[in-house]
Amino acid sequence: MTSRSTTAGSRRRMRGGALRHAVAGVLATVVFLGVADAAARFFAPAAAPLVALGSTVIEVTPPAVQDFAISTFGSANKTVLLIGMIVGGLLLAVVIGVVARRRLGLAAAVFTVVGAALATLVLRRPETDPVDVIPTFVGLAIGLTTLVLLSRRAGSGVVVEDDGEEGQPAPSRTARRAFLGLAGAATVIGAASLAFGRSVSIVGREIGGRAVRMVLPTPAVRAAAIPGGAAVDVDGVVPFLTPADDFYRIDTALVVPELLPEEWTLRITGMVEEEVEIDMAELLDLPMEERHITLACVSNPVGGELVGTATWLGHPVRRILERARPLPEADMVLSRSVDGFTASTPLKALTDDRGSLLAVGMNGEPLPREHGFPARLVVPGLYGFVSATKWVVELQVTRFDRETAYWTDRGWDAKAPILAASRIEVPDPLEEVPAGAVVVAGTAWAQQVGVARVEVRLDDGDWQEVELAEEVSIDTWRQWRHTFDDVAPGQHAVTVRAIDRAGTVQTAERTDPIPNAATGHHRITFTVADR
């Protein structure tokens, strides 16, 4: 009886010891990352080791996986990435803690190697300097100390003493309290560090917010007034102009760069007769133009939401390039963001009369930080991954056969013209609608060409031309609506397609986004209620 009781107690103590060591590993990791995150707020944003790790993961992830994440999670793809990193980090922390139970030296060595690897990732980020590894090493030193102290306390939590059953060893209450006290202190330090880092980040955003409230210059060329007929009168159809808060955001920046106007400069380099550099004060003194332009993400699934229209304010890019005088043999501009992202844009698209902008404003306000403040490119007719560089700081004039960009290195098209597309916004997929006439509505776009017609069909019937809203420009989407009379109760499907002014009919062939946008007709099903 005593033997079985002793054996059961030993097993409980073994499980308890493993648990305490696992907790030690997790808390040491939380302290490490929390302290590093707090310290990094006084350095570059990418000085935080988790930010550097996430940015590196984004870079090395295969394009097909990135496209799946974007098409599945949309603008929340980075949140999913962060959650995944946190879960993976906690699992690694548990392993390190359990290893520390028997081989503390080995666990400390693994912990140090992981910290050093994160410091290396920080150092290799294009937006960091050597000094930006300091937060990681500070966090590593404190985290490693926490691991050693907690592991030793966790391992000293069992002694032999009488707890009422003959011969049964029991945990020392003193040792247990010591471990719990140290664990509680580590929890406070980790949580406080994370909270402090987050609070400093919020303060940083507030500073950025005040900078964003800079006074925009009066446009030398105003965008045409948007006529009332540009929108169809159907509830559920998106507004013609997309509010900045609702505008899609897809980019490779895990943390939005914090670039103040007085820190910003744009350099024109490469195959030019004269390199040019301008700062924000000079840019704002140049004649500004307003343009209504629709932007679309190449990863937008058929019928997806990664498209939006805004009124952009900026200086024509062609005027800036004229000052540098590109060489005749140049055919591409490699735009570079402050965080190292690059995009390959045909030189012609930046120098012709389509109205490409170095934009500083969006819908009458300075650019929001997440949409490129203080300056970005807006190029009509091309998918954003080759044209809409945010936080842009350099335009390198070059050739397609000499330079490649971030996404072209991953197998995407180098020029990426936007394809004619359309989507259904009303009714919602699987929605039940009242019996009788059924109204369907949505948007269509075909930049640089313009939408000539939109057609829909009910189930597998004939294509029917819809009512188009008034066109604002060939570079903006057009809304449309159509009414199907006396639709029978039951389940039905509706399909839409666009035809541009060149006569090109939106293809029904389904293709993946790589290398240049998903194709196919948007089709939804809905149910008509019984009368």
Coordinates of C-alpha atoms in Angstrom, one line a residue:
M1 CA 0.0 0.0 0.0
T2 CA 2.8 2.3 1.0
S3 CA 4.8 1.4 -2.1
R4 CA 1.8 2.2 -4.5
S5 CA 1.2 5.4 -2.7
T6 CA 4.8 6.4 -2.9
T7 CA 4.9 5.6 -6.6
A8 CA 1.8 7.6 -7.3
G9 CA 3.2 10.6 -5.4
S10 CA 6.4 10.3 -7.4
R11 CA 4.5 10.4 -10.6
R12 CA 2.6 13.5 -9.5
R13 CA 5.8 15.2 -8.5
M14 CA 7.4 14.3 -11.9
R15 CA 4.4 15.8 -13.7
G16 CA 4.5 18.8 -11.4
G17 CA 8.2 19.3 -12.0
A18 CA 7.8 19.1 -15.8
L19 CA 5.0 21.6 -15.6
R20 CA 7.0 24.1 -13.5
H21 CA 9.9 23.9 -15.9
A22 CA 7.6 24.3 -18.9
V23 CA 6.2 27.4 -17.2
A24 CA 9.8 28.6 -16.6
G25 CA 10.6 28.3 -20.3
V26 CA 7.4 30.2 -21.3
L27 CA 7.9 33.0 -18.7
A28 CA 11.6 33.5 -19.7
T29 CA 10.5 33.8 -23.3
V30 CA 7.8 36.3 -22.5
V31 CA 10.3 38.4 -20.4
F32 CA 12.8 38.2 -23.3
L33 CA 10.4 39.3 -26.0
G34 CA 8.6 41.8 -23.7
V35 CA 11.8 43.6 -22.6
A36 CA 13.1 43.6 -26.2
D37 CA 9.8 44.9 -27.5
A38 CA 9.7 47.7 -24.9
A39 CA 13.3 48.7 -25.6
A40 CA 12.8 48.5 -29.4
R41 CA 10.3 51.3 -29.2
F42 CA 13.2 53.7 -28.7
F43 CA 14.9 52.3 -31.9
A44 CA 13.7 51.5 -35.4
P45 CA 10.3 49.6 -35.5
A46 CA 12.1 46.6 -37.0
A47 CA 14.4 46.5 -33.9
A48 CA 11.7 44.4 -32.2
P49 CA 12.8 40.7 -32.7
L50 CA 9.2 39.5 -33.4
V51 CA 8.8 42.2 -36.1
A52 CA 12.1 41.2 -37.7
L53 CA 11.2 37.5 -37.6
G54 CA 7.7 38.2 -39.1
S55 CA 9.2 40.3 -41.9
T56 CA 11.7 37.6 -42.7
V57 CA 8.9 35.0 -42.7
I58 CA 7.0 37.1 -45.2
E59 CA 10.0 37.4 -47.4
V60 CA 10.8 33.7 -47.5
T61 CA 7.3 32.4 -47.7
P62 CA 6.5 30.9 -51.2
P63 CA 4.3 33.1 -53.4
A64 CA 1.5 30.5 -53.5
V65 CA 1.4 30.4 -49.7
Q66 CA 1.3 34.2 -49.5
D67 CA -1.4 34.4 -52.1
F68 CA -3.5 31.8 -50.2
A69 CA -3.0 33.8 -47.0
I70 CA -4.1 37.1 -48.7
S71 CA -7.0 35.6 -50.5
T72 CA -8.2 33.7 -47.4
F73 CA -7.6 36.3 -44.6
G74 CA -7.4 39.5 -46.6
S75 CA -6.0 42.5 -44.6
A76 CA -5.9 40.2 -41.5
N77 CA -3.2 38.1 -43.0
K78 CA -0.5 39.7 -40.8
T79 CA -2.6 39.2 -37.6
V80 CA -2.8 35.5 -38.5
L81 CA 1.0 35.5 -39.0
L82 CA 1.6 37.1 -35.6
I83 CA -0.7 34.6 -33.9
G84 CA 1.2 31.7 -35.6
M85 CA 4.5 33.0 -34.5
I86 CA 3.3 33.5 -30.9
V87 CA 2.0 29.9 -30.8
G88 CA 5.2 28.5 -32.4
G89 CA 7.3 30.6 -29.9
L90 CA 5.4 29.3 -26.9
L91 CA 5.8 25.7 -28.1
L92 CA 9.6 26.2 -28.4
A93 CA 9.6 27.9 -25.0
V94 CA 7.9 24.9 -23.5
V95 CA 10.5 22.6 -25.0
I96 CA 13.4 24.7 -23.7
G97 CA 11.9 24.7 -20.2
V98 CA 11.4 20.9 -20.2
V99 CA 15.0 20.5 -21.4
A100 CA 16.2 22.7 -18.6
R101 CA 14.8 20.3 -16.0
R102 CA 17.7 17.9 -16.6
R103 CA 20.2 19.9 -18.6
L104 CA 20.0 23.5 -17.7
G105 CA 23.2 24.3 -19.6
L106 CA 21.9 22.9 -22.8
A107 CA 18.6 24.8 -22.4
A108 CA 20.4 28.1 -21.8
A109 CA 22.6 27.5 -24.9
V110 CA 19.5 26.9 -27.1
F111 CA 17.9 30.0 -25.6
T112 CA 21.0 32.0 -26.4
V113 CA 21.2 30.7 -29.9
V114 CA 17.6 31.6 -30.6
G115 CA 18.2 35.1 -29.3
A116 CA 21.3 35.5 -31.4
A117 CA 19.4 34.3 -34.5
L118 CA 16.7 36.9 -33.8
A119 CA 19.4 39.6 -33.4
T120 CA 20.8 38.5 -36.8
L121 CA 17.4 38.9 -38.4
V122 CA 17.1 42.4 -36.9
L123 CA 20.5 43.3 -38.2
R124 CA 19.7 42.2 -41.8
R125 CA 16.6 44.3 -42.1
P126 CA 17.1 47.1 -44.6
E127 CA 15.5 49.7 -42.3
T128 CA 17.8 48.9 -39.3
D129 CA 21.3 49.9 -38.2
P130 CA 23.8 47.9 -36.1
V131 CA 22.7 49.8 -33.0
D132 CA 19.1 48.3 -33.4
V133 CA 20.3 44.9 -32.1
I134 CA 20.6 46.4 -28.6
P135 CA 17.0 45.7 -27.6
T136 CA 17.3 42.1 -28.6
F137 CA 20.4 41.5 -26.6
V138 CA 19.0 43.4 -23.6
G139 CA 15.9 41.2 -23.7
L140 CA 18.0 38.1 -24.2
A141 CA 20.2 38.8 -21.1
I142 CA 17.2 39.4 -18.9
G143 CA 15.3 36.5 -20.3
L144 CA 18.2 34.1 -19.9
T145 CA 18.6 35.2 -16.3
T146 CA 14.9 34.5 -15.8
L147 CA 15.2 31.0 -17.3
V148 CA 18.1 30.1 -15.0
L149 CA 16.6 31.4 -11.8
L150 CA 13.2 29.9 -12.5
S151 CA 14.6 26.5 -13.6
R152 CA 16.7 26.3 -10.4
R153 CA 13.7 27.1 -8.3
A154 CA 11.5 24.6 -10.2
G155 CA 14.1 21.9 -9.6
S156 CA 14.4 22.5 -5.9
G157 CA 10.7 22.2 -5.2
V158 CA 10.8 18.6 -3.8
V159 CA 12.2 17.5 -0.5
V160 CA 11.4 14.7 1.9
E161 CA 9.2 15.6 4.8
D162 CA 6.2 14.0 6.6
D163 CA 2.8 15.0 5.2
G164 CA 0.8 12.5 7.1
E165 CA 1.5 9.3 5.2
E166 CA 4.4 7.2 6.3
G167 CA 7.4 7.5 4.0
Q168 CA 5.8 9.8 1.4
P169 CA 7.9 12.7 0.2
A170 CA 6.1 16.0 -0.4
P171 CA 6.8 19.3 -2.1
S172 CA 8.4 21.9 0.2
R173 CA 6.0 24.7 0.7
T174 CA 8.8 27.1 1.1
A175 CA 10.4 26.1 -2.2
R176 CA 7.0 26.1 -3.9
R177 CA 6.3 29.6 -2.7
A178 CA 9.8 30.7 -3.8
F179 CA 9.1 29.4 -7.3
L180 CA 5.6 30.9 -7.5
G181 CA 6.9 34.3 -6.2
L182 CA 9.7 34.4 -8.8
A183 CA 7.2 33.2 -11.5
G184 CA 4.8 36.0 -10.5
A185 CA 7.6 38.6 -10.7
A186 CA 8.6 37.3 -14.2
T187 CA 4.9 37.5 -15.3
V188 CA 4.7 41.1 -14.1
I189 CA 8.0 42.0 -15.8
G190 CA 6.9 40.4 -19.1
A191 CA 3.4 41.8 -19.0
A192 CA 4.6 45.3 -18.0
S193 CA 7.3 45.3 -20.7
L194 CA 4.8 44.3 -23.4
A195 CA 2.3 46.9 -22.1
F196 CA 5.0 49.6 -22.0
G197 CA 6.2 48.7 -25.5
R198 CA 2.6 48.9 -26.7
S199 CA 2.0 52.2 -25.0
V200 CA 5.1 53.8 -26.5
S201 CA 3.9 52.5 -29.9
I202 CA 0.6 54.2 -29.3
V203 CA 2.4 57.4 -28.4
G204 CA 4.4 57.0 -31.6
R205 CA 1.2 56.6 -33.6
E206 CA -0.2 59.7 -32.0
I207 CA 2.9 61.7 -33.1
G208 CA 2.4 60.3 -36.5
G209 CA -1.2 61.3 -36.4
R210 CA -0.3 64.9 -35.6
A211 CA 2.1 64.8 -38.5
V212 CA -0.6 63.5 -40.7
R213 CA -2.6 66.6 -40.0
M214 CA -0.2 68.6 -42.0
V215 CA -1.9 71.1 -44.3
L216 CA -2.2 69.9 -47.9
P217 CA -1.7 72.4 -50.7
T218 CA -4.6 73.5 -52.8
P219 CA -4.7 71.4 -56.0
A220 CA -3.6 73.2 -59.2
V221 CA -5.8 70.7 -61.0
R222 CA -8.9 69.5 -59.3
A223 CA -10.6 66.2 -59.9
A224 CA -13.9 66.4 -61.7
A225 CA -16.9 66.4 -59.4
I226 CA -18.4 63.0 -59.0
P227 CA -21.9 63.1 -60.5
G228 CA -24.9 61.8 -58.5
G229 CA -25.4 59.2 -61.3
A230 CA -22.1 57.5 -60.5
A231 CA -23.8 55.5 -57.8
V232 CA -26.7 53.1 -58.1
D233 CA -29.5 53.4 -55.6
V234 CA -29.2 49.9 -54.1
D235 CA -28.6 49.2 -50.4
G236 CA -25.6 47.0 -50.0
V237 CA -23.5 48.4 -52.9
V238 CA -20.2 49.9 -51.7
P239 CA -19.9 53.7 -51.9
F240 CA -18.3 55.1 -55.0
L241 CA -15.4 56.5 -53.0
T242 CA -13.9 54.1 -50.5
P243 CA -13.3 55.6 -47.0
A244 CA -9.6 55.4 -46.0
D245 CA -10.6 53.1 -43.0
D246 CA -12.3 50.7 -45.3
F247 CA -9.6 50.8 -48.1
Y248 CA -7.9 47.4 -48.4
R249 CA -4.3 47.2 -47.2
I250 CA -2.0 44.5 -48.6
D251 CA 1.8 45.0 -48.3
T252 CA 4.8 43.3 -46.9
A253 CA 5.2 45.6 -43.9
L254 CA 4.5 43.7 -40.7
V255 CA 4.8 47.0 -38.8
V256 CA 3.8 50.3 -40.5
P257 CA 6.9 52.4 -41.1
E258 CA 7.0 55.5 -38.9
L259 CA 8.4 58.1 -41.4
L260 CA 7.9 61.8 -40.5
P261 CA 7.5 64.4 -43.3
E262 CA 10.7 66.2 -42.3
E263 CA 12.6 62.9 -42.5
W264 CA 11.3 62.0 -45.9
T265 CA 13.3 62.4 -49.2
L266 CA 12.9 60.9 -52.6
R267 CA 15.9 60.1 -54.7
I268 CA 15.8 59.6 -58.5
T269 CA 18.8 57.5 -59.4
G270 CA 20.0 55.0 -62.0
M271 CA 19.9 55.5 -65.8
V272 CA 19.4 59.3 -65.7
E273 CA 21.4 62.3 -66.9
E274 CA 21.2 63.9 -63.5
E275 CA 20.2 62.4 -60.1
V276 CA 17.5 64.3 -58.3
E277 CA 16.6 64.5 -54.6
I278 CA 13.6 66.3 -53.2
D279 CA 12.2 66.6 -49.7
M280 CA 8.7 67.0 -48.5
A281 CA 8.8 70.8 -48.3
E282 CA 9.8 71.0 -51.9
L283 CA 7.3 68.4 -53.0
L284 CA 4.4 70.3 -51.3
D285 CA 5.5 73.5 -53.2
L286 CA 5.1 71.7 -56.5
P287 CA 1.7 71.9 -58.4
M288 CA -0.6 69.2 -57.1
E289 CA -3.2 67.3 -59.1
E290 CA -6.3 65.5 -57.9
R291 CA -7.5 62.3 -59.6
H292 CA -10.2 59.7 -58.9
I293 CA -8.4 56.3 -59.3
T294 CA -9.4 52.7 -58.5
L295 CA -6.6 50.5 -57.1
A296 CA -6.8 46.7 -57.2
C297 CA -4.7 44.0 -55.6
V298 CA -3.4 41.2 -57.8
S299 CA -4.3 38.7 -55.1
N300 CA -7.9 39.7 -55.1
P301 CA -10.0 36.5 -55.6
V302 CA -12.8 36.6 -58.1
G303 CA -15.5 38.7 -56.5
G304 CA -13.2 39.7 -53.7
E305 CA -12.9 43.0 -51.7
L306 CA -9.3 43.9 -52.4
V307 CA -10.2 46.8 -54.6
G308 CA -11.1 50.4 -53.8
T309 CA -11.5 53.9 -55.2
A310 CA -10.2 57.1 -53.7
T311 CA -9.5 60.7 -54.7
W312 CA -5.7 61.0 -54.7
L313 CA -3.7 64.2 -54.4
G314 CA -0.2 64.4 -55.7
H315 CA 2.4 65.7 -58.1
P316 CA 2.7 63.9 -61.5
V317 CA 5.6 61.5 -61.4
R318 CA 6.4 62.3 -65.0
R319 CA 7.3 65.9 -64.0
I320 CA 9.8 64.6 -61.4
L321 CA 11.3 62.1 -63.9
E322 CA 11.6 64.9 -66.4
R323 CA 14.0 66.7 -64.1
A324 CA 16.3 63.6 -64.0
R325 CA 16.1 63.0 -67.7
P326 CA 16.0 59.2 -68.1
L327 CA 18.3 57.7 -70.7
P328 CA 16.6 56.5 -73.9
E329 CA 17.4 52.9 -73.3
A330 CA 15.7 52.8 -69.9
D331 CA 12.3 51.0 -69.8
M332 CA 11.6 50.4 -66.1
V333 CA 11.5 52.3 -62.8
L334 CA 12.4 50.3 -59.6
S335 CA 10.6 52.0 -56.8
R336 CA 11.8 51.4 -53.3
S337 CA 10.0 51.7 -50.0
V338 CA 11.7 52.8 -46.8
D339 CA 11.4 49.2 -45.5
G340 CA 13.2 47.8 -48.5
F341 CA 10.2 46.6 -50.6
T342 CA 10.7 47.1 -54.4
A343 CA 8.3 47.3 -57.3
S344 CA 9.0 47.2 -61.1
T345 CA 6.9 49.7 -63.0
P346 CA 7.2 50.3 -66.8
L347 CA 8.8 53.7 -67.4
K348 CA 6.1 54.5 -69.9
A349 CA 3.4 54.1 -67.3
L350 CA 5.1 56.8 -65.2
T351 CA 5.8 59.2 -68.1
D352 CA 2.6 59.0 -70.3
D353 CA -0.5 61.0 -69.9
R354 CA -2.4 58.5 -67.6
G355 CA -1.7 60.7 -64.6
S356 CA 0.5 58.6 -62.3
L357 CA 1.0 60.5 -59.0
L358 CA 3.5 60.8 -56.3
A359 CA 0.6 61.0 -53.8
V360 CA 0.5 62.8 -50.5
G361 CA -3.3 62.9 -50.0
M362 CA -6.3 60.5 -50.0
N363 CA -9.9 61.6 -50.0
G364 CA -9.1 65.2 -49.0
E365 CA -6.8 64.2 -46.1
P366 CA -3.1 63.5 -45.8
L367 CA -2.3 59.8 -46.5
P368 CA -3.0 57.6 -43.5
R369 CA 0.2 55.9 -42.2
E370 CA -1.0 52.5 -43.3
H371 CA -1.6 53.7 -46.8
G372 CA 1.9 55.2 -47.3
F373 CA 2.3 58.4 -45.4
P374 CA 4.0 60.7 -46.2
A375 CA 4.2 59.8 -49.9
R376 CA 3.4 56.8 -52.1
L377 CA 2.9 56.0 -55.8
V378 CA -0.5 55.7 -57.4
V379 CA -0.4 54.4 -61.0
P380 CA -3.7 53.9 -62.9
G381 CA -4.1 50.6 -64.8
L382 CA -1.5 48.5 -63.1
Y383 CA -1.9 46.1 -60.1
G384 CA -0.4 47.5 -56.9
F385 CA 2.4 45.1 -56.6
V386 CA 4.2 46.7 -59.6
S387 CA 3.1 50.3 -59.1
A388 CA 1.6 51.4 -55.8
T389 CA 4.7 51.5 -53.6
K390 CA 4.0 53.0 -50.2
W391 CA 6.5 55.0 -48.1
V392 CA 8.4 55.4 -51.3
V393 CA 11.9 56.9 -50.9
E394 CA 13.7 56.0 -54.2
L395 CA 12.9 55.7 -57.9
Q396 CA 15.7 53.9 -59.7
V397 CA 15.5 54.3 -63.5
T398 CA 16.7 51.1 -65.1
R399 CA 15.7 48.2 -67.4
F400 CA 13.6 45.1 -67.0
D401 CA 16.6 42.9 -68.2
R402 CA 18.8 44.4 -65.5
E403 CA 16.8 44.6 -62.3
T404 CA 14.0 42.6 -60.7
A405 CA 11.6 43.5 -57.9
Y406 CA 10.3 41.9 -54.7
W407 CA 7.4 40.1 -56.4
T408 CA 9.0 39.4 -59.8
D409 CA 11.7 37.5 -57.9
R410 CA 8.9 35.3 -56.7
G411 CA 7.5 34.5 -60.1
W412 CA 4.9 37.3 -60.7
D413 CA 4.4 39.3 -63.9
A414 CA 6.8 42.2 -64.1
K415 CA 4.3 44.6 -65.8
A416 CA 0.9 43.4 -64.5
P417 CA -1.8 45.4 -66.3
I418 CA -5.2 45.3 -64.6
L419 CA -7.7 42.9 -66.2
A420 CA -11.3 43.7 -66.7
A421 CA -13.3 42.4 -63.8
S422 CA -16.7 42.6 -62.1
R423 CA -18.4 41.4 -58.9
I424 CA -21.8 41.0 -57.4
E425 CA -22.5 42.9 -54.1
V426 CA -26.2 42.5 -53.9
P427 CA -27.6 40.0 -52.9
D428 CA -25.2 38.5 -50.5
P429 CA -24.1 34.9 -51.2
L430 CA -26.7 32.4 -49.8
E431 CA -29.1 35.3 -48.9
E432 CA -32.8 34.7 -48.9
V433 CA -34.6 37.4 -50.8
P434 CA -38.4 38.2 -51.0
A435 CA -40.4 36.6 -53.8
G436 CA -41.0 38.4 -57.0
A437 CA -38.5 40.8 -58.7
V438 CA -34.9 40.3 -57.6
V439 CA -32.4 43.2 -57.8
V440 CA -28.8 42.4 -58.4
A441 CA -26.0 45.0 -58.3
G442 CA -22.3 45.5 -58.0
T443 CA -19.2 47.1 -59.5
A444 CA -17.0 46.5 -62.5
W445 CA -13.6 48.0 -63.6
A446 CA -11.3 48.0 -66.6
Q447 CA -8.7 50.8 -66.0
Q448 CA -7.1 52.6 -68.9
V449 CA -9.8 51.2 -71.2
G450 CA -13.1 51.8 -69.4
V451 CA -16.2 49.6 -68.9
A452 CA -18.5 49.6 -71.9
R453 CA -21.1 47.0 -70.8
V454 CA -21.8 44.6 -67.9
E455 CA -24.0 41.5 -68.4
V456 CA -25.6 39.1 -66.0
R457 CA -27.5 35.9 -66.3
L458 CA -29.8 34.0 -64.0
D459 CA -28.9 30.4 -63.5
D460 CA -27.7 29.2 -66.9
G461 CA -30.0 31.5 -69.0
D462 CA -29.1 34.1 -71.6
W463 CA -26.8 37.0 -70.8
Q464 CA -28.7 40.2 -70.2
E465 CA -27.2 43.7 -70.3
V466 CA -27.5 45.7 -67.1
E467 CA -28.1 49.4 -66.2
L468 CA -24.7 51.1 -65.8
A469 CA -24.1 54.0 -63.5
E470 CA -22.5 57.1 -65.0
E471 CA -18.8 56.8 -65.7
V472 CA -16.5 59.1 -63.8
S473 CA -13.3 58.1 -65.7
I474 CA -11.8 55.1 -67.4
D475 CA -9.6 54.7 -64.3
T476 CA -12.5 54.2 -61.9
W477 CA -14.9 51.4 -61.3
R478 CA -18.5 51.7 -62.5
Q479 CA -21.5 50.5 -60.5
W480 CA -24.3 48.6 -62.1
R481 CA -27.7 47.1 -61.3
H482 CA -30.3 44.8 -62.9
T483 CA -33.8 43.5 -62.0
F484 CA -34.9 40.0 -62.7
D485 CA -38.7 40.0 -62.8
D486 CA -40.9 37.2 -61.3
V487 CA -38.1 34.9 -60.2
A488 CA -39.5 31.5 -59.0
P489 CA -39.2 30.5 -55.4
G490 CA -36.2 28.3 -54.6
Q491 CA -32.4 28.4 -55.0
H492 CA -30.9 30.3 -58.0
A493 CA -27.5 31.5 -59.2
V494 CA -26.5 34.8 -60.8
T495 CA -23.3 35.4 -62.8
V496 CA -21.7 38.6 -64.0
R497 CA -19.2 39.6 -66.6
A498 CA -17.7 42.9 -67.9
I499 CA -16.9 44.0 -71.4
D500 CA -14.4 46.9 -71.8
R501 CA -14.4 49.6 -74.5
A502 CA -11.9 47.6 -76.6
G503 CA -14.5 44.8 -76.9
T504 CA -12.6 42.4 -74.5
V505 CA -15.0 40.2 -72.7
Q506 CA -14.1 39.2 -69.2
T507 CA -13.0 35.6 -69.4
A508 CA -14.8 32.8 -67.8
E509 CA -11.7 30.7 -67.4
R510 CA -10.7 30.2 -63.8
T511 CA -7.0 30.8 -63.1
D512 CA -4.9 31.4 -60.0
P513 CA -3.5 34.9 -59.3
I514 CA 0.1 33.9 -60.1
P515 CA 1.5 35.4 -62.3
N516 CA -1.1 38.2 -63.0
A517 CA -4.5 38.1 -61.2
A518 CA -7.2 35.5 -60.7
T519 CA -9.7 35.3 -63.6
G520 CA -13.2 33.9 -64.0
H521 CA -16.8 35.1 -63.6
H522 CA -18.2 35.9 -60.2
R523 CA -21.2 33.7 -59.5
I524 CA -23.3 33.6 -56.3
T525 CA -26.3 31.6 -55.2
F526 CA -29.3 32.9 -53.4
T527 CA -32.7 31.8 -52.4
V528 CA -36.1 33.3 -53.3
A529 CA -38.6 32.9 -50.5
D530 CA -42.0 31.3 -51.1
R531 CA -44.8 33.8 -51.8

